[in-house]
Amino acid sequence: MKVLLYFEAEKVISTSGIGRAQKHQKLALTLAGVDYTLDPDDDYDILHINTVGPASQGIIAKARREGKPVIYHAHSTEEDFRNSFVLSNQIAPLFKKHLISLYSSADAIITPTPYSKKLLEGYGITLPIYAVSNGIDLDRFAYDPEKVKAYYKYFSLSEKDKVVLSVGLFFERKGLPDFVEVARRLPQYKFIWFGSTPLISIPKTIREIVEEDHPDNVLFPGYVKGAIIEGAYAGANAFFFPSYEETEGIVVLEALAAGQQVIVRDIGAFDPWLVDRVNCYKGHNNDEFAHLVEEVVEKRLPSLSEEALKTAQQRSIANIGQQLKAIYESVLNGKDRTLSGLG
């Protein structure tokens, strides 16, 4: 069995969640002993497609002509397209129709969470849909004192500094305005938002927040990779992710794998795998977030690091590889029923 992992516009998506998903899938299949290629011109047995651009349609058509089964990895929904780029809300209904057309062209669909599976079923898609986490590379985010030291040096931090971390694109949907507002209420802490988006592509209100309309205790270092951000995950005092909509939220998995104190908005994507006051803290508005951040940073709330790490371990890349392998085999064998535990 050989799988074509297809990701359109790899350079464009490299810093996004889908870009991380590509890295995770490659590692997952390697660990599961599944042969794969990234070259559409190679011979392969099954197409595992991850993107929804115009070239993706051509790849599907080619696979169909050759009689090869297609699995669509549904990373995108209408819901998480809204409140992102300029005109995204106006385009969203058309984008939804596009997604339904593409996803319905497959033999089966993989999507990261039970929540996103429910959304797709609500679109009227009747194909087998498997909920499989994007997974996490546990080794990469294991505590490493040298990485923490690199993070402290990069931001000129002392041990007295208390830092609240977040990671994401510059989208309203990600809760960036709320992150900044909570920082405004807690000037005694530093707030760092890792990530970057071309400013021309985002609405003026968000662009202004990033460029100038934020307090001095908020830092936007841009896209940073390697030891700096991995050290930040381990060395920060809290991870605060007030996103309004996700299909899963790979950055949350990264924070969990680092044993970080995680504070998130109580949204559907985080049910049932994130449980308030078990492996994370959940809030609903900025009043609650400001209170939770302060209580977590000052250690007046119990540490949830141990349960956070357990949650990440359940979603290890090795486990995800085995789940993907089982789905491939099911589709290749022509089974039309969902696998136990994944459907």
Short mmCIF file of C-alpha atoms in Angstrom, two decimals:
data_model
loop_
_atom_site.label_atom_id
_atom_site.label_comp_id
_atom_site.label_asym_id
_atom_site.label_seq_id
_atom_site.Cartn_x
_atom_site.Cartn_y
_atom_site.Cartn_z
CA MET A 1 0.00 0.00 0.00
CA LYS A 2 1.37 3.38 -1.05
CA VAL A 3 -0.35 6.68 -0.25
CA LEU A 4 -0.14 10.01 -2.06
CA LEU A 5 -0.21 12.77 0.54
CA TYR A 6 -1.27 15.83 -1.41
CA PHE A 7 -0.94 19.39 -0.14
CA GLU A 8 -1.46 22.21 -2.61
CA ALA A 9 0.69 25.39 -2.37
CA GLU A 10 3.03 23.91 0.22
CA LYS A 11 5.04 27.11 0.70
CA VAL A 12 1.91 29.16 1.33
CA ILE A 13 0.52 26.78 3.96
CA SER A 14 3.85 25.96 5.62
CA THR A 15 3.28 28.26 8.63
CA SER A 16 -0.39 27.34 9.11
CA GLY A 17 -2.11 24.52 10.94
CA ILE A 18 -2.45 22.62 7.65
CA GLY A 19 1.30 22.97 7.19
CA ARG A 20 1.83 21.38 10.58
CA ALA A 21 -0.65 18.66 9.66
CA GLN A 22 1.50 17.80 6.65
CA LYS A 23 4.57 17.28 8.85
CA HIS A 24 2.53 15.21 11.28
CA GLN A 25 1.07 12.98 8.56
CA LYS A 26 4.48 12.27 7.08
CA LEU A 27 5.88 11.29 10.47
CA ALA A 28 2.74 9.32 11.39
CA LEU A 29 2.90 7.20 8.24
CA THR A 30 6.62 6.61 8.69
CA LEU A 31 6.05 5.36 12.24
CA ALA A 32 3.16 3.17 11.07
CA GLY A 33 5.26 1.66 8.29
CA VAL A 34 3.04 3.03 5.52
CA ASP A 35 4.80 3.92 2.27
CA TYR A 36 3.91 7.38 0.97
CA THR A 37 4.82 9.89 -1.71
CA LEU A 38 4.29 13.64 -2.11
CA ASP A 39 4.65 13.48 -5.91
CA PRO A 40 1.36 13.17 -7.85
CA ASP A 41 3.28 11.65 -10.76
CA ASP A 42 4.46 8.71 -8.65
CA ASP A 43 2.58 5.44 -8.62
CA TYR A 44 0.31 5.11 -5.59
CA ASP A 45 -2.71 3.15 -4.36
CA ILE A 46 -4.76 5.76 -2.49
CA LEU A 47 -5.02 9.55 -2.57
CA HIS A 48 -5.06 11.35 0.80
CA ILE A 49 -5.78 14.95 -0.12
CA ASN A 50 -5.57 17.85 2.34
CA THR A 51 -6.23 21.09 0.45
CA VAL A 52 -9.15 22.66 -1.40
CA GLY A 53 -7.58 24.82 -4.12
CA PRO A 54 -8.02 24.50 -7.90
CA ALA A 55 -5.09 22.11 -8.32
CA SER A 56 -6.68 19.76 -5.78
CA GLN A 57 -9.64 19.25 -8.11
CA GLY A 58 -7.29 18.15 -10.87
CA ILE A 59 -5.53 15.65 -8.62
CA ILE A 60 -8.87 14.12 -7.63
CA ALA A 61 -9.99 13.87 -11.26
CA LYS A 62 -6.73 12.12 -12.18
CA ALA A 63 -7.10 9.64 -9.30
CA ARG A 64 -10.67 8.91 -10.37
CA ARG A 65 -9.64 8.27 -13.97
CA GLU A 66 -7.07 5.79 -12.69
CA GLY A 67 -9.61 4.05 -10.46
CA LYS A 68 -7.83 5.02 -7.21
CA PRO A 69 -9.79 5.67 -4.02
CA VAL A 70 -9.77 9.15 -2.52
CA ILE A 71 -9.73 10.19 1.14
CA TYR A 72 -10.34 13.87 1.81
CA HIS A 73 -8.84 15.37 4.97
CA ALA A 74 -11.33 18.06 5.93
CA HIS A 75 -9.25 20.71 7.72
CA SER A 76 -11.55 23.54 6.59
CA THR A 77 -15.18 24.41 7.29
CA GLU A 78 -17.32 27.43 6.52
CA GLU A 79 -17.34 28.18 10.23
CA ASP A 80 -13.58 28.49 10.61
CA PHE A 81 -13.27 30.41 7.32
CA ARG A 82 -15.39 33.26 8.69
CA ASN A 83 -13.76 36.18 10.53
CA SER A 84 -10.37 35.53 9.00
CA PHE A 85 -9.28 37.28 5.79
CA VAL A 86 -10.68 40.40 4.13
CA LEU A 87 -14.16 39.58 2.69
CA SER A 88 -14.12 36.10 4.24
CA ASN A 89 -17.62 36.51 5.68
CA GLN A 90 -19.05 37.59 2.34
CA ILE A 91 -17.38 34.70 0.53
CA ALA A 92 -18.16 32.07 3.22
CA PRO A 93 -21.45 30.73 1.72
CA LEU A 94 -19.74 30.14 -1.64
CA PHE A 95 -16.77 28.60 0.13
CA LYS A 96 -19.13 26.19 1.89
CA LYS A 97 -20.61 25.06 -1.45
CA HIS A 98 -17.08 24.57 -2.78
CA LEU A 99 -16.15 22.46 0.23
CA ILE A 100 -19.27 20.30 -0.05
CA SER A 101 -18.55 19.66 -3.74
CA LEU A 102 -14.91 18.70 -3.10
CA TYR A 103 -15.46 16.66 0.04
CA SER A 104 -18.36 14.77 -1.58
CA SER A 105 -16.04 13.66 -4.38
CA ALA A 106 -14.12 11.38 -2.00
CA ASP A 107 -14.74 7.82 -0.82
CA ALA A 108 -14.27 8.81 2.82
CA ILE A 109 -13.44 11.87 4.88
CA ILE A 110 -11.07 12.40 7.79
CA THR A 111 -11.59 15.41 10.03
CA PRO A 112 -9.80 16.27 13.29
CA THR A 113 -12.59 16.21 15.90
CA PRO A 114 -16.09 14.93 16.59
CA TYR A 115 -17.17 18.59 16.40
CA SER A 116 -15.93 19.11 12.84
CA LYS A 117 -17.41 15.73 11.87
CA LYS A 118 -20.80 16.93 13.13
CA LEU A 119 -20.46 20.14 11.09
CA LEU A 120 -19.78 18.17 7.90
CA GLU A 121 -22.72 15.88 8.56
CA GLY A 122 -24.81 19.04 8.97
CA TYR A 123 -23.76 20.04 5.45
CA GLY A 124 -25.60 16.96 4.21
CA ILE A 125 -22.47 14.93 3.45
CA THR A 126 -23.30 11.22 3.79
CA LEU A 127 -19.87 9.65 3.19
CA PRO A 128 -18.08 7.78 5.98
CA ILE A 129 -16.43 10.45 8.17
CA TYR A 130 -13.65 9.55 10.60
CA ALA A 131 -12.67 11.84 13.49
CA VAL A 132 -8.89 11.57 13.83
CA SER A 133 -6.72 14.12 15.65
CA ASN A 134 -3.96 15.87 13.74
CA GLY A 135 -1.66 14.44 16.40
CA ILE A 136 1.35 15.84 18.19
CA ASP A 137 5.08 15.15 18.20
CA LEU A 138 5.65 14.59 21.90
CA ASP A 139 9.44 14.60 21.68
CA ARG A 140 9.54 18.02 20.08
CA PHE A 141 7.67 19.66 22.95
CA ALA A 142 9.18 17.74 25.85
CA TYR A 143 10.78 20.03 28.41
CA ASP A 144 14.30 21.02 27.37
CA PRO A 145 16.18 23.51 29.59
CA GLU A 146 18.33 24.65 26.66
CA LYS A 147 15.24 25.59 24.65
CA VAL A 148 13.80 27.46 27.61
CA LYS A 149 17.10 29.30 27.98
CA ALA A 150 17.01 30.23 24.28
CA TYR A 151 13.48 31.59 24.68
CA TYR A 152 14.47 33.68 27.71
CA LYS A 153 17.48 35.08 25.86
CA TYR A 154 15.52 35.88 22.68
CA PHE A 155 13.02 38.02 24.60
CA SER A 156 15.50 39.34 27.19
CA LEU A 157 13.41 37.87 30.00
CA SER A 158 14.36 37.45 33.62
CA GLU A 159 13.00 34.82 35.99
CA LYS A 160 10.82 37.55 37.53
CA ASP A 161 8.97 38.12 34.26
CA LYS A 162 5.63 36.38 33.96
CA VAL A 163 4.56 35.53 30.42
CA VAL A 164 1.24 34.57 28.82
CA LEU A 165 1.62 32.90 25.45
CA SER A 166 -0.56 32.39 22.40
CA VAL A 167 0.08 31.17 18.86
CA GLY A 168 -1.98 31.74 15.73
CA LEU A 169 -2.65 33.70 12.58
CA PHE A 170 -3.75 37.33 12.86
CA PHE A 171 -7.46 36.54 12.70
CA GLU A 172 -10.40 37.89 14.65
CA ARG A 173 -11.63 34.29 14.78
CA LYS A 174 -8.53 33.33 16.74
CA GLY A 175 -9.54 35.76 19.47
CA LEU A 176 -6.64 38.15 18.89
CA PRO A 177 -8.64 41.24 20.01
CA ASP A 178 -9.61 39.42 23.21
CA PHE A 179 -5.99 38.42 23.86
CA VAL A 180 -4.98 42.07 23.59
CA GLU A 181 -7.86 43.26 25.77
CA VAL A 182 -6.98 40.80 28.52
CA ALA A 183 -3.36 41.96 28.30
CA ARG A 184 -4.56 45.54 28.71
CA ARG A 185 -6.27 44.52 31.95
CA LEU A 186 -3.17 42.72 33.25
CA PRO A 187 -0.25 45.09 32.64
CA GLN A 188 1.89 43.25 35.21
CA TYR A 189 2.41 40.38 32.73
CA LYS A 190 3.97 40.12 29.29
CA PHE A 191 1.73 38.72 26.55
CA ILE A 192 3.39 37.17 23.49
CA TRP A 193 1.46 36.21 20.35
CA PHE A 194 3.51 34.05 17.99
CA GLY A 195 2.43 33.88 14.37
CA SER A 196 2.07 36.04 11.31
CA THR A 197 -0.32 36.82 8.46
CA PRO A 198 0.25 39.25 5.56
CA LEU A 199 -1.29 42.46 6.92
CA ILE A 200 -2.78 43.39 3.56
CA SER A 201 -4.95 40.25 3.71
CA ILE A 202 -6.64 40.96 7.05
CA PRO A 203 -9.33 43.51 8.02
CA LYS A 204 -8.27 47.01 9.03
CA THR A 205 -9.39 46.60 12.64
CA ILE A 206 -7.10 43.59 13.17
CA ARG A 207 -4.24 45.19 11.24
CA GLU A 208 -4.42 48.26 13.49
CA ILE A 209 -4.30 46.11 16.63
CA VAL A 210 -1.14 44.36 15.43
CA GLU A 211 0.58 47.50 14.18
CA GLU A 212 -0.16 49.98 16.94
CA ASP A 213 -3.37 49.60 18.94
CA HIS A 214 -2.04 47.34 21.68
CA PRO A 215 -0.47 48.00 25.08
CA ASP A 216 3.28 47.88 25.64
CA ASN A 217 3.07 44.53 27.41
CA VAL A 218 1.95 42.79 24.19
CA LEU A 219 4.58 41.47 21.79
CA PHE A 220 4.07 40.28 18.22
CA PRO A 221 7.38 38.63 17.27
CA GLY A 222 5.95 37.12 14.07
CA TYR A 223 6.49 33.57 12.88
CA VAL A 224 9.19 31.97 15.00
CA LYS A 225 10.10 28.31 14.84
CA GLY A 226 12.47 25.88 16.51
CA ALA A 227 13.96 26.21 19.96
CA ILE A 228 12.54 29.68 20.65
CA ILE A 229 8.87 28.83 20.35
CA GLU A 230 9.33 25.32 21.77
CA GLY A 231 11.08 26.88 24.75
CA ALA A 232 8.26 29.39 25.07
CA TYR A 233 5.65 26.64 25.26
CA ALA A 234 7.58 25.07 28.13
CA GLY A 235 8.76 28.25 29.83
CA ALA A 236 5.73 30.54 29.75
CA ASN A 237 3.43 30.82 32.76
CA ALA A 238 0.21 30.20 30.83
CA PHE A 239 -1.05 29.45 27.33
CA PHE A 240 -4.12 31.57 26.55
CA PHE A 241 -6.03 30.73 23.36
CA PRO A 242 -9.37 32.59 23.14
CA SER A 243 -10.29 31.29 19.68
CA TYR A 244 -13.95 31.40 18.68
CA GLU A 245 -13.79 28.57 16.13
CA GLU A 246 -11.43 25.68 15.34
CA THR A 247 -11.55 22.28 13.74
CA GLU A 248 -9.06 21.14 16.40
CA GLY A 249 -6.37 23.68 17.23
CA ILE A 250 -2.93 22.12 16.77
CA VAL A 251 -1.33 24.86 18.88
CA VAL A 252 -3.42 23.69 21.83
CA LEU A 253 -2.01 20.18 21.37
CA GLU A 254 1.47 21.68 21.37
CA ALA A 255 0.79 23.48 24.64
CA LEU A 256 -0.62 20.31 26.20
CA ALA A 257 2.44 18.33 25.09
CA ALA A 258 4.63 20.90 26.84
CA GLY A 259 2.66 20.40 30.05
CA GLN A 260 1.52 24.01 29.87
CA GLN A 261 -1.34 25.57 31.84
CA VAL A 262 -3.94 25.97 29.09
CA ILE A 263 -6.77 28.50 29.08
CA VAL A 264 -9.23 28.31 26.18
CA ARG A 265 -12.64 29.54 25.18
CA ASP A 266 -15.43 27.03 25.80
CA ILE A 267 -16.21 26.12 22.17
CA GLY A 268 -17.45 22.98 20.41
CA ALA A 269 -14.12 22.01 18.88
CA PHE A 270 -12.68 21.39 22.35
CA ASP A 271 -15.40 18.95 23.42
CA PRO A 272 -15.10 16.28 24.68
CA TRP A 273 -11.31 16.05 24.74
CA LEU A 274 -10.64 19.22 26.72
CA VAL A 275 -12.37 19.20 30.10
CA ASP A 276 -12.60 22.31 32.24
CA ARG A 277 -10.49 22.09 35.41
CA VAL A 278 -9.21 18.64 34.43
CA ASN A 279 -6.71 19.26 31.62
CA CYS A 280 -7.43 22.95 30.95
CA TYR A 281 -9.34 25.98 32.15
CA LYS A 282 -12.26 27.22 30.06
CA GLY A 283 -13.77 30.69 29.94
CA HIS A 284 -16.50 32.47 28.00
CA ASN A 285 -15.62 36.18 28.03
CA ASN A 286 -12.81 38.59 28.83
CA ASP A 287 -13.86 39.03 32.46
CA GLU A 288 -13.51 35.28 32.99
CA PHE A 289 -10.31 35.10 30.94
CA ALA A 290 -8.63 37.91 32.88
CA HIS A 291 -9.53 36.19 36.16
CA LEU A 292 -8.34 32.77 34.97
CA VAL A 293 -5.07 34.09 33.57
CA GLU A 294 -4.23 35.88 36.80
CA GLU A 295 -5.21 32.93 38.98
CA VAL A 296 -3.16 30.51 36.85
CA VAL A 297 -0.08 32.73 36.61
CA GLU A 298 -0.09 33.41 40.34
CA LYS A 299 -0.59 29.66 40.97
CA ARG A 300 -3.78 30.16 42.91
CA LEU A 301 -5.42 27.50 40.76
CA PRO A 302 -4.18 23.87 40.70
CA SER A 303 -1.64 22.88 38.07
CA LEU A 304 -3.19 20.71 35.35
CA SER A 305 0.13 19.85 33.69
CA GLU A 306 -0.05 16.12 34.36
CA GLU A 307 -3.50 15.69 32.81
CA ALA A 308 -2.55 18.02 29.95
CA LEU A 309 0.37 15.78 29.06
CA LYS A 310 -1.80 12.65 29.27
CA THR A 311 -4.22 14.21 26.78
CA ALA A 312 -1.36 14.94 24.39
CA GLN A 313 -0.01 11.41 24.77
CA GLN A 314 -3.36 9.98 23.66
CA ARG A 315 -2.89 11.98 20.45
CA SER A 316 0.72 11.05 19.82
CA ILE A 317 1.90 10.86 16.22
CA ALA A 318 2.45 7.10 16.62
CA ASN A 319 -1.19 6.56 17.64
CA ILE A 320 -2.44 8.71 14.77
CA GLY A 321 -0.35 6.73 12.29
CA GLN A 322 -2.08 3.51 13.29
CA GLN A 323 -5.50 5.12 12.95
CA LEU A 324 -4.67 6.43 9.47
CA LYS A 325 -3.37 3.02 8.42
CA ALA A 326 -6.61 1.37 9.53
CA ILE A 327 -8.68 3.87 7.52
CA TYR A 328 -6.56 3.38 4.40
CA GLU A 329 -6.99 -0.39 4.64
CA SER A 330 -10.73 -0.03 5.17
CA VAL A 331 -11.17 2.20 2.12
CA LEU A 332 -8.90 0.02 -0.05
CA ASN A 333 -10.92 -3.03 0.91
CA GLY A 334 -14.10 -1.28 -0.16
CA LYS A 335 -15.73 -1.23 3.26
CA ASP A 336 -18.50 1.32 3.52
CA ARG A 337 -18.87 1.32 7.27
CA THR A 338 -16.93 3.43 9.74
CA LEU A 339 -14.28 1.86 11.92
CA SER A 340 -15.05 1.26 15.58
CA GLY A 341 -13.91 4.21 17.67
CA LEU A 342 -13.23 6.47 14.69
CA GLY A 343 -16.61 6.94 13.06
#
